[in-house]
């Protein structure tokens, strides 16, 4: 029997596990454990047939008394834990993104540092000092020229020029209030950031770094957190922060639907054909499976103890 050439992987933060799911039924096909507490995030490296899972620590943003210092490397072909990358003295690795230069950039929150890793060798190759210990998430422009970190309670976004030899901080954008999430469009020259205090989305020009406009989130009673684009930039989901609601936009930021999901939705992913959106509901231990055409939840399977993030993948 030949191995599947595609799949679905989820990070079960509450269970400290990584799960391989059936992409059609969402049944758990394989469970990987032996992770330190707690895996938080996920980056698929399609050219390497592997994934990085940062071990943030046993806390949450702003309250992480025992920060982690490892990144798990998952073999997507064998569906097993390959090894750990030990990043000490840096700690609390969180969001990781792949740059156009082929290197991986990871926020190390408590260390106020972006760690740069060569995915060919899984070795750290560089560091970029940040002006904030609240840098929880990052995003990279599709051109690969700039990286942006959201610095949560500092109410700033740090801009890093990746064209310089070692990455240079070129600006700290002052935001009206604290922010919760950040994402750059792969289709249009803008990025979005979620307000941490109100149900509001900021739209920033990717070149000038100025706020273009604010988008309210009708139906949300509280602030949102994660913002995530589909791979082609044609869709954007903005996920409530501790509130069971999401808002779906098209790539031009026209609101499409407000959809009620499970308790404490954390993150989500679009299917490769953009027909389905999956939302991980951490408090419920479920997924909300959403049909994008109708904007309706069509299934709510139980998956793990409480997943934070998941992603489809295709083997190269």
PDB file of C-alpha atoms in Angstrom:
ATOM      1  CA  UNK A   1       0.000   0.000   0.000  1.00  0.00           C
ATOM      2  CA  UNK A   2       1.388   3.422  -0.932  1.00  0.00           C
ATOM      3  CA  UNK A   3       1.612   6.254   1.532  1.00  0.00           C
ATOM      4  CA  UNK A   4      -0.877   9.099   1.204  1.00  0.00           C
ATOM      5  CA  UNK A   5       0.594  12.080  -0.646  1.00  0.00           C
ATOM      6  CA  UNK A   6      -1.385  14.582   1.381  1.00  0.00           C
ATOM      7  CA  UNK A   7      -2.781  14.859   4.857  1.00  0.00           C
ATOM      8  CA  UNK A   8      -3.923  16.966   7.774  1.00  0.00           C
ATOM      9  CA  UNK A   9      -1.908  17.617  10.926  1.00  0.00           C
ATOM     10  CA  UNK A  10      -3.066  19.234  14.186  1.00  0.00           C
ATOM     11  CA  UNK A  11      -1.287  20.460  17.308  1.00  0.00           C
ATOM     12  CA  UNK A  12      -3.194  19.333  20.405  1.00  0.00           C
ATOM     13  CA  UNK A  13      -1.937  21.945  22.848  1.00  0.00           C
ATOM     14  CA  UNK A  14      -3.961  20.737  25.817  1.00  0.00           C
ATOM     15  CA  UNK A  15      -2.885  17.137  25.283  1.00  0.00           C
ATOM     16  CA  UNK A  16       0.733  18.035  24.373  1.00  0.00           C
ATOM     17  CA  UNK A  17       0.341  15.841  21.290  1.00  0.00           C
ATOM     18  CA  UNK A  18       0.598  16.152  17.531  1.00  0.00           C
ATOM     19  CA  UNK A  19      -2.186  14.426  15.605  1.00  0.00           C
ATOM     20  CA  UNK A  20      -2.436  13.221  12.020  1.00  0.00           C
ATOM     21  CA  UNK A  21      -6.071  13.383  10.930  1.00  0.00           C
ATOM     22  CA  UNK A  22      -7.978  11.877   8.053  1.00  0.00           C
ATOM     23  CA  UNK A  23      -8.646  14.881   5.745  1.00  0.00           C
ATOM     24  CA  UNK A  24     -12.162  13.643   4.928  1.00  0.00           C
ATOM     25  CA  UNK A  25     -13.465  12.206   8.216  1.00  0.00           C
ATOM     26  CA  UNK A  26     -11.146  14.075  10.650  1.00  0.00           C
ATOM     27  CA  UNK A  27     -10.596  10.841  12.573  1.00  0.00           C
ATOM     28  CA  UNK A  28      -7.220  10.610  14.325  1.00  0.00           C
ATOM     29  CA  UNK A  29      -5.028   8.297  12.240  1.00  0.00           C
ATOM     30  CA  UNK A  30      -1.857   8.701  14.267  1.00  0.00           C
ATOM     31  CA  UNK A  31      -0.925  10.370  17.548  1.00  0.00           C
ATOM     32  CA  UNK A  32       2.574  11.548  18.422  1.00  0.00           C
ATOM     33  CA  UNK A  33       3.381  12.214  22.060  1.00  0.00           C
ATOM     34  CA  UNK A  34       6.504  12.622  24.218  1.00  0.00           C
ATOM     35  CA  UNK A  35       6.395  16.394  23.742  1.00  0.00           C
ATOM     36  CA  UNK A  36       7.374  18.801  26.510  1.00  0.00           C
ATOM     37  CA  UNK A  37       4.552  21.133  27.609  1.00  0.00           C
ATOM     38  CA  UNK A  38       3.188  22.652  25.494  1.00  0.00           C
ATOM     39  CA  UNK A  39       3.331  22.655  21.729  1.00  0.00           C
ATOM     40  CA  UNK A  40       1.564  25.765  20.434  1.00  0.00           C
ATOM     41  CA  UNK A  41       2.167  26.507  16.776  1.00  0.00           C
ATOM     42  CA  UNK A  42       2.816  24.793  13.454  1.00  0.00           C
ATOM     43  CA  UNK A  43       4.779  25.486  10.286  1.00  0.00           C
ATOM     44  CA  UNK A  44       4.637  23.178   7.270  1.00  0.00           C
ATOM     45  CA  UNK A  45       7.861  23.029   5.224  1.00  0.00           C
ATOM     46  CA  UNK A  46       6.578  21.504   1.967  1.00  0.00           C
ATOM     47  CA  UNK A  47       9.925  21.272   0.178  1.00  0.00           C
ATOM     48  CA  UNK A  48      11.360  19.301   3.092  1.00  0.00           C
ATOM     49  CA  UNK A  49       8.344  17.076   3.848  1.00  0.00           C
ATOM     50  CA  UNK A  50       8.472  18.118   7.474  1.00  0.00           C
ATOM     51  CA  UNK A  51       6.853  20.432   9.965  1.00  0.00           C
ATOM     52  CA  UNK A  52       8.133  22.552  12.836  1.00  0.00           C
ATOM     53  CA  UNK A  53       6.149  22.599  16.086  1.00  0.00           C
ATOM     54  CA  UNK A  54       7.478  25.195  18.567  1.00  0.00           C
ATOM     55  CA  UNK A  55       7.322  24.234  22.252  1.00  0.00           C
ATOM     56  CA  UNK A  56       6.250  27.531  23.814  1.00  0.00           C
ATOM     57  CA  UNK A  57       6.071  26.396  27.451  1.00  0.00           C
ATOM     58  CA  UNK A  58       3.379  25.510  29.963  1.00  0.00           C
ATOM     59  CA  UNK A  59       1.846  28.987  30.055  1.00  0.00           C
ATOM     60  CA  UNK A  60       0.323  31.482  27.669  1.00  0.00           C
ATOM     61  CA  UNK A  61       1.354  34.851  26.293  1.00  0.00           C
ATOM     62  CA  UNK A  62       2.275  37.138  29.173  1.00  0.00           C
ATOM     63  CA  UNK A  63       2.175  34.293  31.710  1.00  0.00           C
ATOM     64  CA  UNK A  64       4.672  31.612  30.742  1.00  0.00           C
ATOM     65  CA  UNK A  65       6.652  30.795  33.920  1.00  0.00           C
ATOM     66  CA  UNK A  66       8.415  27.753  32.449  1.00  0.00           C
ATOM     67  CA  UNK A  67       9.208  28.768  28.873  1.00  0.00           C
ATOM     68  CA  UNK A  68      10.135  26.068  26.401  1.00  0.00           C
ATOM     69  CA  UNK A  69      13.374  26.015  24.442  1.00  0.00           C
ATOM     70  CA  UNK A  70      12.757  23.384  21.780  1.00  0.00           C
ATOM     71  CA  UNK A  71      11.221  23.067  18.344  1.00  0.00           C
ATOM     72  CA  UNK A  72       9.903  19.645  17.374  1.00  0.00           C
ATOM     73  CA  UNK A  73      10.697  18.458  13.851  1.00  0.00           C
ATOM     74  CA  UNK A  74       7.964  16.209  12.455  1.00  0.00           C
ATOM     75  CA  UNK A  75       8.630  13.880   9.513  1.00  0.00           C
ATOM     76  CA  UNK A  76       5.485  14.133   7.370  1.00  0.00           C
ATOM     77  CA  UNK A  77       6.369  11.066   5.290  1.00  0.00           C
ATOM     78  CA  UNK A  78       6.969   8.690   8.209  1.00  0.00           C
ATOM     79  CA  UNK A  79       4.487  10.575  10.394  1.00  0.00           C
ATOM     80  CA  UNK A  80       6.779  10.544  13.371  1.00  0.00           C
ATOM     81  CA  UNK A  81       8.773  12.860  15.598  1.00  0.00           C
ATOM     82  CA  UNK A  82      12.195  13.152  13.998  1.00  0.00           C
ATOM     83  CA  UNK A  83      14.069  15.181  16.613  1.00  0.00           C
ATOM     84  CA  UNK A  84      14.109  18.432  18.558  1.00  0.00           C
ATOM     85  CA  UNK A  85      15.995  21.628  17.794  1.00  0.00           C
ATOM     86  CA  UNK A  86      17.325  23.047  21.074  1.00  0.00           C
ATOM     87  CA  UNK A  87      17.375  26.838  20.788  1.00  0.00           C
ATOM     88  CA  UNK A  88      18.890  27.702  24.173  1.00  0.00           C
ATOM     89  CA  UNK A  89      19.684  30.276  25.438  1.00  0.00           C
ATOM     90  CA  UNK A  90      16.592  31.543  23.594  1.00  0.00           C
ATOM     91  CA  UNK A  91      13.196  30.545  24.989  1.00  0.00           C
ATOM     92  CA  UNK A  92       9.436  30.576  24.303  1.00  0.00           C
ATOM     93  CA  UNK A  93       9.407  29.997  20.533  1.00  0.00           C
ATOM     94  CA  UNK A  94       6.005  30.753  19.050  1.00  0.00           C
ATOM     95  CA  UNK A  95       4.963  31.763  15.525  1.00  0.00           C
ATOM     96  CA  UNK A  96       7.247  30.556  12.720  1.00  0.00           C
ATOM     97  CA  UNK A  97       7.103  31.542   9.057  1.00  0.00           C
ATOM     98  CA  UNK A  98       9.086  30.524   5.991  1.00  0.00           C
ATOM     99  CA  UNK A  99      10.807  33.358   4.152  1.00  0.00           C
ATOM    100  CA  UNK A 100      11.422  33.587   0.415  1.00  0.00           C
ATOM    101  CA  UNK A 101      15.108  33.082   1.201  1.00  0.00           C
ATOM    102  CA  UNK A 102      14.273  29.548   2.313  1.00  0.00           C
ATOM    103  CA  UNK A 103      14.988  30.254   5.967  1.00  0.00           C
ATOM    104  CA  UNK A 104      12.570  29.973   8.877  1.00  0.00           C
ATOM    105  CA  UNK A 105      11.908  32.973  11.140  1.00  0.00           C
ATOM    106  CA  UNK A 106      10.558  32.292  14.637  1.00  0.00           C
ATOM    107  CA  UNK A 107       9.407  34.674  17.392  1.00  0.00           C
ATOM    108  CA  UNK A 108      11.106  33.850  20.705  1.00  0.00           C
ATOM    109  CA  UNK A 109       8.852  35.941  22.907  1.00  0.00           C
ATOM    110  CA  UNK A 110      10.571  36.006  26.301  1.00  0.00           C
ATOM    111  CA  UNK A 111      13.950  36.472  24.612  1.00  0.00           C
ATOM    112  CA  UNK A 112      12.816  39.441  22.479  1.00  0.00           C
ATOM    113  CA  UNK A 113      14.445  37.785  19.483  1.00  0.00           C
ATOM    114  CA  UNK A 114      13.661  36.432  16.042  1.00  0.00           C
ATOM    115  CA  UNK A 115      15.533  33.162  15.601  1.00  0.00           C
ATOM    116  CA  UNK A 116      16.531  32.220  12.048  1.00  0.00           C
ATOM    117  CA  UNK A 117      16.838  28.517  11.192  1.00  0.00           C
ATOM    118  CA  UNK A 118      18.121  26.781   8.069  1.00  0.00           C
ATOM    119  CA  UNK A 119      15.521  24.053   7.385  1.00  0.00           C
ATOM    120  CA  UNK A 120      18.035  22.064   5.324  1.00  0.00           C
ATOM    121  CA  UNK A 121      20.083  21.395   8.461  1.00  0.00           C
ATOM    122  CA  UNK A 122      17.590  22.353  11.213  1.00  0.00           C
ATOM    123  CA  UNK A 123      20.344  24.523  12.660  1.00  0.00           C
ATOM    124  CA  UNK A 124      20.003  28.100  13.963  1.00  0.00           C
ATOM    125  CA  UNK A 125      21.957  30.412  11.682  1.00  0.00           C
ATOM    126  CA  UNK A 126      21.113  33.926  12.861  1.00  0.00           C
ATOM    127  CA  UNK A 127      19.247  36.072  15.380  1.00  0.00           C
ATOM    128  CA  UNK A 128      17.471  39.415  15.092  1.00  0.00           C
ATOM    129  CA  UNK A 129      17.051  41.437  18.288  1.00  0.00           C
ATOM    130  CA  UNK A 130      13.582  42.889  18.856  1.00  0.00           C
ATOM    131  CA  UNK A 131      12.616  45.989  20.864  1.00  0.00           C
ATOM    132  CA  UNK A 132       9.806  44.115  22.646  1.00  0.00           C
ATOM    133  CA  UNK A 133       9.301  41.115  24.942  1.00  0.00           C
ATOM    134  CA  UNK A 134       5.678  40.931  23.762  1.00  0.00           C
ATOM    135  CA  UNK A 135       6.331  39.793  20.187  1.00  0.00           C
ATOM    136  CA  UNK A 136       3.995  36.819  19.958  1.00  0.00           C
ATOM    137  CA  UNK A 137       3.305  36.488  16.232  1.00  0.00           C
ATOM    138  CA  UNK A 138       4.937  37.509  12.978  1.00  0.00           C
ATOM    139  CA  UNK A 139       4.179  37.671   9.291  1.00  0.00           C
ATOM    140  CA  UNK A 140       6.356  38.017   6.182  1.00  0.00           C
ATOM    141  CA  UNK A 141       5.412  39.831   2.977  1.00  0.00           C
ATOM    142  CA  UNK A 142       5.122  37.573  -0.093  1.00  0.00           C
ATOM    143  CA  UNK A 143       8.064  39.453  -1.627  1.00  0.00           C
ATOM    144  CA  UNK A 144      10.172  38.283   1.307  1.00  0.00           C
ATOM    145  CA  UNK A 145      11.550  41.785   1.805  1.00  0.00           C
ATOM    146  CA  UNK A 146       9.906  42.627   5.133  1.00  0.00           C
ATOM    147  CA  UNK A 147       8.913  40.876   8.322  1.00  0.00           C
ATOM    148  CA  UNK A 148       6.404  42.315  10.807  1.00  0.00           C
ATOM    149  CA  UNK A 149       5.951  41.332  14.461  1.00  0.00           C
ATOM    150  CA  UNK A 150       2.897  42.219  16.539  1.00  0.00           C
ATOM    151  CA  UNK A 151       4.012  43.339  19.969  1.00  0.00           C
ATOM    152  CA  UNK A 152       0.672  42.874  21.736  1.00  0.00           C
ATOM    153  CA  UNK A 153       0.516  45.013  24.926  1.00  0.00           C
ATOM    154  CA  UNK A 154       3.175  47.394  23.605  1.00  0.00           C
ATOM    155  CA  UNK A 155       0.678  48.472  20.933  1.00  0.00           C
ATOM    156  CA  UNK A 156       3.389  48.406  18.278  1.00  0.00           C
ATOM    157  CA  UNK A 157       4.322  46.509  15.142  1.00  0.00           C
ATOM    158  CA  UNK A 158       8.039  46.075  14.471  1.00  0.00           C
ATOM    159  CA  UNK A 159       9.163  46.191  10.833  1.00  0.00           C
ATOM    160  CA  UNK A 160      12.299  44.252   9.897  1.00  0.00           C
ATOM    161  CA  UNK A 161      14.112  44.659   6.580  1.00  0.00           C
ATOM    162  CA  UNK A 162      15.094  41.146   5.512  1.00  0.00           C
ATOM    163  CA  UNK A 163      17.119  42.443   2.564  1.00  0.00           C
ATOM    164  CA  UNK A 164      19.889  43.560   4.903  1.00  0.00           C
ATOM    165  CA  UNK A 165      22.607  41.080   5.811  1.00  0.00           C
ATOM    166  CA  UNK A 166      21.240  40.060   9.206  1.00  0.00           C
ATOM    167  CA  UNK A 167      17.773  41.598   9.276  1.00  0.00           C
ATOM    168  CA  UNK A 168      17.458  45.199  10.427  1.00  0.00           C
ATOM    169  CA  UNK A 169      14.699  46.787  12.496  1.00  0.00           C
ATOM    170  CA  UNK A 170      13.644  49.789  10.425  1.00  0.00           C
ATOM    171  CA  UNK A 171      10.482  50.966  12.183  1.00  0.00           C
ATOM    172  CA  UNK A 172       8.223  50.492  15.172  1.00  0.00           C
ATOM    173  CA  UNK A 173       4.672  51.313  14.078  1.00  0.00           C
ATOM    174  CA  UNK A 174       2.615  52.863  16.872  1.00  0.00           C
ATOM    175  CA  UNK A 175      -0.876  51.381  16.944  1.00  0.00           C
ATOM    176  CA  UNK A 176      -3.958  52.975  18.544  1.00  0.00           C
ATOM    177  CA  UNK A 177      -4.267  50.148  21.082  1.00  0.00           C
ATOM    178  CA  UNK A 178      -2.774  46.772  21.965  1.00  0.00           C
ATOM    179  CA  UNK A 179      -3.017  44.185  19.207  1.00  0.00           C
ATOM    180  CA  UNK A 180      -3.644  40.451  19.131  1.00  0.00           C
ATOM    181  CA  UNK A 181      -2.812  39.010  15.724  1.00  0.00           C
ATOM    182  CA  UNK A 182      -1.211  39.832  12.390  1.00  0.00           C
ATOM    183  CA  UNK A 183      -1.199  38.492   8.822  1.00  0.00           C
ATOM    184  CA  UNK A 184       0.023  39.711   5.429  1.00  0.00           C
ATOM    185  CA  UNK A 185      -1.977  39.198   2.252  1.00  0.00           C
ATOM    186  CA  UNK A 186      -0.273  37.073  -0.391  1.00  0.00           C
ATOM    187  CA  UNK A 187      -2.354  38.759  -3.109  1.00  0.00           C
ATOM    188  CA  UNK A 188      -2.567  42.460  -2.245  1.00  0.00           C
ATOM    189  CA  UNK A 189      -0.088  44.974  -0.726  1.00  0.00           C
ATOM    190  CA  UNK A 190      -1.537  45.143   2.767  1.00  0.00           C
ATOM    191  CA  UNK A 191      -1.449  43.409   6.117  1.00  0.00           C
ATOM    192  CA  UNK A 192      -4.037  43.188   8.864  1.00  0.00           C
ATOM    193  CA  UNK A 193      -3.810  43.305  12.651  1.00  0.00           C
ATOM    194  CA  UNK A 194      -6.520  42.640  15.226  1.00  0.00           C
ATOM    195  CA  UNK A 195      -7.272  45.110  18.012  1.00  0.00           C
ATOM    196  CA  UNK A 196      -6.845  43.425  21.422  1.00  0.00           C
ATOM    197  CA  UNK A 197      -9.497  45.529  23.151  1.00  0.00           C
ATOM    198  CA  UNK A 198     -12.321  45.962  20.636  1.00  0.00           C
ATOM    199  CA  UNK A 199     -13.830  43.941  17.759  1.00  0.00           C
ATOM    200  CA  UNK A 200     -11.823  45.799  15.130  1.00  0.00           C
ATOM    201  CA  UNK A 201      -9.408  44.977  12.327  1.00  0.00           C
ATOM    202  CA  UNK A 202      -6.630  47.347  11.253  1.00  0.00           C
ATOM    203  CA  UNK A 203      -5.545  47.372   7.611  1.00  0.00           C
ATOM    204  CA  UNK A 204      -1.987  48.612   7.029  1.00  0.00           C
ATOM    205  CA  UNK A 205      -0.225  49.518   3.803  1.00  0.00           C
ATOM    206  CA  UNK A 206       2.671  47.100   3.298  1.00  0.00           C
ATOM    207  CA  UNK A 207       4.895  49.783   1.769  1.00  0.00           C
ATOM    208  CA  UNK A 208       4.210  52.927   3.808  1.00  0.00           C
ATOM    209  CA  UNK A 209       3.283  51.040   7.023  1.00  0.00           C
ATOM    210  CA  UNK A 210       0.409  53.450   7.591  1.00  0.00           C
ATOM    211  CA  UNK A 211      -3.027  52.376   8.746  1.00  0.00           C
ATOM    212  CA  UNK A 212      -5.291  52.535   5.690  1.00  0.00           C
ATOM    213  CA  UNK A 213      -8.541  52.002   7.519  1.00  0.00           C
ATOM    214  CA  UNK A 214     -10.352  50.189  10.322  1.00  0.00           C
ATOM    215  CA  UNK A 215     -12.838  47.398   9.755  1.00  0.00           C
ATOM    216  CA  UNK A 216     -15.432  46.684  12.457  1.00  0.00           C
ATOM    217  CA  UNK A 217     -16.329  43.072  13.199  1.00  0.00           C
ATOM    218  CA  UNK A 218     -20.139  43.032  13.449  1.00  0.00           C
ATOM    219  CA  UNK A 219     -21.424  40.128  15.491  1.00  0.00           C
ATOM    220  CA  UNK A 220     -18.308  40.053  17.651  1.00  0.00           C
ATOM    221  CA  UNK A 221     -18.885  41.365  21.165  1.00  0.00           C
ATOM    222  CA  UNK A 222     -15.226  41.055  22.150  1.00  0.00           C
ATOM    223  CA  UNK A 223     -11.861  41.544  20.491  1.00  0.00           C
ATOM    224  CA  UNK A 224     -10.611  39.042  17.934  1.00  0.00           C
ATOM    225  CA  UNK A 225      -7.269  37.310  17.964  1.00  0.00           C
ATOM    226  CA  UNK A 226      -5.893  35.257  15.067  1.00  0.00           C
ATOM    227  CA  UNK A 227      -6.185  36.482  11.478  1.00  0.00           C
ATOM    228  CA  UNK A 228      -5.319  33.963   8.776  1.00  0.00           C
ATOM    229  CA  UNK A 229      -5.378  34.175   4.976  1.00  0.00           C
ATOM    230  CA  UNK A 230      -5.922  31.300   2.603  1.00  0.00           C
ATOM    231  CA  UNK A 231      -2.765  30.352   0.747  1.00  0.00           C
ATOM    232  CA  UNK A 232      -3.818  32.241  -2.393  1.00  0.00           C
ATOM    233  CA  UNK A 233      -4.880  35.330  -0.437  1.00  0.00           C
ATOM    234  CA  UNK A 234      -8.451  35.077  -1.690  1.00  0.00           C
ATOM    235  CA  UNK A 235      -9.982  34.575   1.764  1.00  0.00           C
ATOM    236  CA  UNK A 236      -9.330  35.835   5.281  1.00  0.00           C
ATOM    237  CA  UNK A 237     -10.694  34.503   8.549  1.00  0.00           C
ATOM    238  CA  UNK A 238     -10.658  36.586  11.740  1.00  0.00           C
ATOM    239  CA  UNK A 239     -11.197  34.483  14.853  1.00  0.00           C
ATOM    240  CA  UNK A 240     -12.803  35.653  18.087  1.00  0.00           C
ATOM    241  CA  UNK A 241     -10.587  35.794  21.176  1.00  0.00           C
ATOM    242  CA  UNK A 242     -12.339  33.528  23.675  1.00  0.00           C
ATOM    243  CA  UNK A 243     -15.602  34.168  21.833  1.00  0.00           C
ATOM    244  CA  UNK A 244     -17.227  31.455  19.666  1.00  0.00           C
ATOM    245  CA  UNK A 245     -17.469  33.470  16.457  1.00  0.00           C
ATOM    246  CA  UNK A 246     -15.416  34.069  13.332  1.00  0.00           C
ATOM    247  CA  UNK A 247     -15.728  36.512  10.449  1.00  0.00           C
ATOM    248  CA  UNK A 248     -14.903  35.504   6.896  1.00  0.00           C
ATOM    249  CA  UNK A 249     -13.720  38.098   4.340  1.00  0.00           C
ATOM    250  CA  UNK A 250     -12.743  37.881   0.701  1.00  0.00           C
ATOM    251  CA  UNK A 251      -9.303  39.028  -0.422  1.00  0.00           C
ATOM    252  CA  UNK A 252     -10.540  42.597  -0.944  1.00  0.00           C
ATOM    253  CA  UNK A 253     -11.729  42.588   2.688  1.00  0.00           C
ATOM    254  CA  UNK A 254     -15.413  42.479   1.874  1.00  0.00           C
ATOM    255  CA  UNK A 255     -17.182  40.751   4.797  1.00  0.00           C
ATOM    256  CA  UNK A 256     -18.806  37.496   3.694  1.00  0.00           C
ATOM    257  CA  UNK A 257     -20.132  35.768   6.813  1.00  0.00           C
ATOM    258  CA  UNK A 258     -20.126  35.760  10.594  1.00  0.00           C
ATOM    259  CA  UNK A 259     -20.163  32.138  11.740  1.00  0.00           C
ATOM    260  CA  UNK A 260     -20.640  30.729  15.229  1.00  0.00           C
ATOM    261  CA  UNK A 261     -18.145  28.034  16.188  1.00  0.00           C
ATOM    262  CA  UNK A 262     -17.093  26.182  19.364  1.00  0.00           C
ATOM    263  CA  UNK A 263     -15.694  27.469  22.640  1.00  0.00           C
ATOM    264  CA  UNK A 264     -12.320  29.227  22.620  1.00  0.00           C
ATOM    265  CA  UNK A 265     -11.570  29.061  18.909  1.00  0.00           C
ATOM    266  CA  UNK A 266      -7.826  29.459  18.480  1.00  0.00           C
ATOM    267  CA  UNK A 267      -6.714  29.100  14.872  1.00  0.00           C
ATOM    268  CA  UNK A 268      -7.801  27.507  11.643  1.00  0.00           C
ATOM    269  CA  UNK A 269      -6.873  26.507   8.129  1.00  0.00           C
ATOM    270  CA  UNK A 270      -8.384  26.548   4.666  1.00  0.00           C
ATOM    271  CA  UNK A 271      -8.508  23.405   2.548  1.00  0.00           C
ATOM    272  CA  UNK A 272      -6.299  23.514  -0.575  1.00  0.00           C
ATOM    273  CA  UNK A 273      -9.371  24.033  -2.785  1.00  0.00           C
ATOM    274  CA  UNK A 274     -10.730  26.816  -0.515  1.00  0.00           C
ATOM    275  CA  UNK A 275     -14.030  24.992  -0.122  1.00  0.00           C
ATOM    276  CA  UNK A 276     -13.635  24.169   3.558  1.00  0.00           C
ATOM    277  CA  UNK A 277     -12.455  26.074   6.620  1.00  0.00           C
ATOM    278  CA  UNK A 278     -11.460  24.248   9.791  1.00  0.00           C
ATOM    279  CA  UNK A 279     -11.465  26.011  13.167  1.00  0.00           C
ATOM    280  CA  UNK A 280      -9.810  24.457  16.236  1.00  0.00           C
ATOM    281  CA  UNK A 281     -11.957  24.930  19.359  1.00  0.00           C
ATOM    282  CA  UNK A 282      -9.535  24.482  22.241  1.00  0.00           C
ATOM    283  CA  UNK A 283     -11.981  24.409  25.164  1.00  0.00           C
ATOM    284  CA  UNK A 284     -14.334  21.942  23.457  1.00  0.00           C
ATOM    285  CA  UNK A 285     -11.721  19.595  22.029  1.00  0.00           C
ATOM    286  CA  UNK A 286     -13.488  19.869  18.672  1.00  0.00           C
ATOM    287  CA  UNK A 287     -13.149  21.198  15.161  1.00  0.00           C
ATOM    288  CA  UNK A 288     -15.750  23.331  13.413  1.00  0.00           C
ATOM    289  CA  UNK A 289     -15.877  22.154   9.802  1.00  0.00           C
ATOM    290  CA  UNK A 290     -17.253  25.022   7.722  1.00  0.00           C
ATOM    291  CA  UNK A 291     -18.546  24.873   4.169  1.00  0.00           C
ATOM    292  CA  UNK A 292     -17.343  28.167   2.733  1.00  0.00           C
ATOM    293  CA  UNK A 293     -19.968  28.350  -0.030  1.00  0.00           C
ATOM    294  CA  UNK A 294     -22.846  28.287   2.467  1.00  0.00           C
ATOM    295  CA  UNK A 295     -21.003  29.706   5.474  1.00  0.00           C
ATOM    296  CA  UNK A 296     -22.378  26.919   7.654  1.00  0.00           C
ATOM    297  CA  UNK A 297     -20.793  24.522  10.141  1.00  0.00           C
ATOM    298  CA  UNK A 298     -21.397  21.094   8.623  1.00  0.00           C
ATOM    299  CA  UNK A 299     -19.620  18.942  11.236  1.00  0.00           C
ATOM    300  CA  UNK A 300     -18.128  19.249  14.722  1.00  0.00           C
ATOM    301  CA  UNK A 301     -15.831  16.248  15.231  1.00  0.00           C
ATOM    302  CA  UNK A 302     -14.020  15.657  18.520  1.00  0.00           C
ATOM    303  CA  UNK A 303     -10.255  15.874  18.019  1.00  0.00           C
ATOM    304  CA  UNK A 304      -7.751  15.561  20.872  1.00  0.00           C
ATOM    305  CA  UNK A 305      -8.077  17.355  24.190  1.00  0.00           C
ATOM    306  CA  UNK A 306      -7.840  20.871  22.804  1.00  0.00           C
ATOM    307  CA  UNK A 307      -6.120  21.770  19.538  1.00  0.00           C
ATOM    308  CA  UNK A 308      -4.695  25.202  18.829  1.00  0.00           C
ATOM    309  CA  UNK A 309      -3.716  24.976  15.179  1.00  0.00           C
ATOM    310  CA  UNK A 310      -3.866  22.619  12.217  1.00  0.00           C
ATOM    311  CA  UNK A 311      -2.873  22.512   8.568  1.00  0.00           C
ATOM    312  CA  UNK A 312      -3.296  20.505   5.419  1.00  0.00           C
ATOM    313  CA  UNK A 313      -0.069  19.370   3.763  1.00  0.00           C
ATOM    314  CA  UNK A 314       1.061  17.814   0.489  1.00  0.00           C
ATOM    315  CA  UNK A 315       4.227  15.753   0.163  1.00  0.00           C
ATOM    316  CA  UNK A 316       6.738  16.807  -2.462  1.00  0.00           C
TER     317      UNK A 316
END
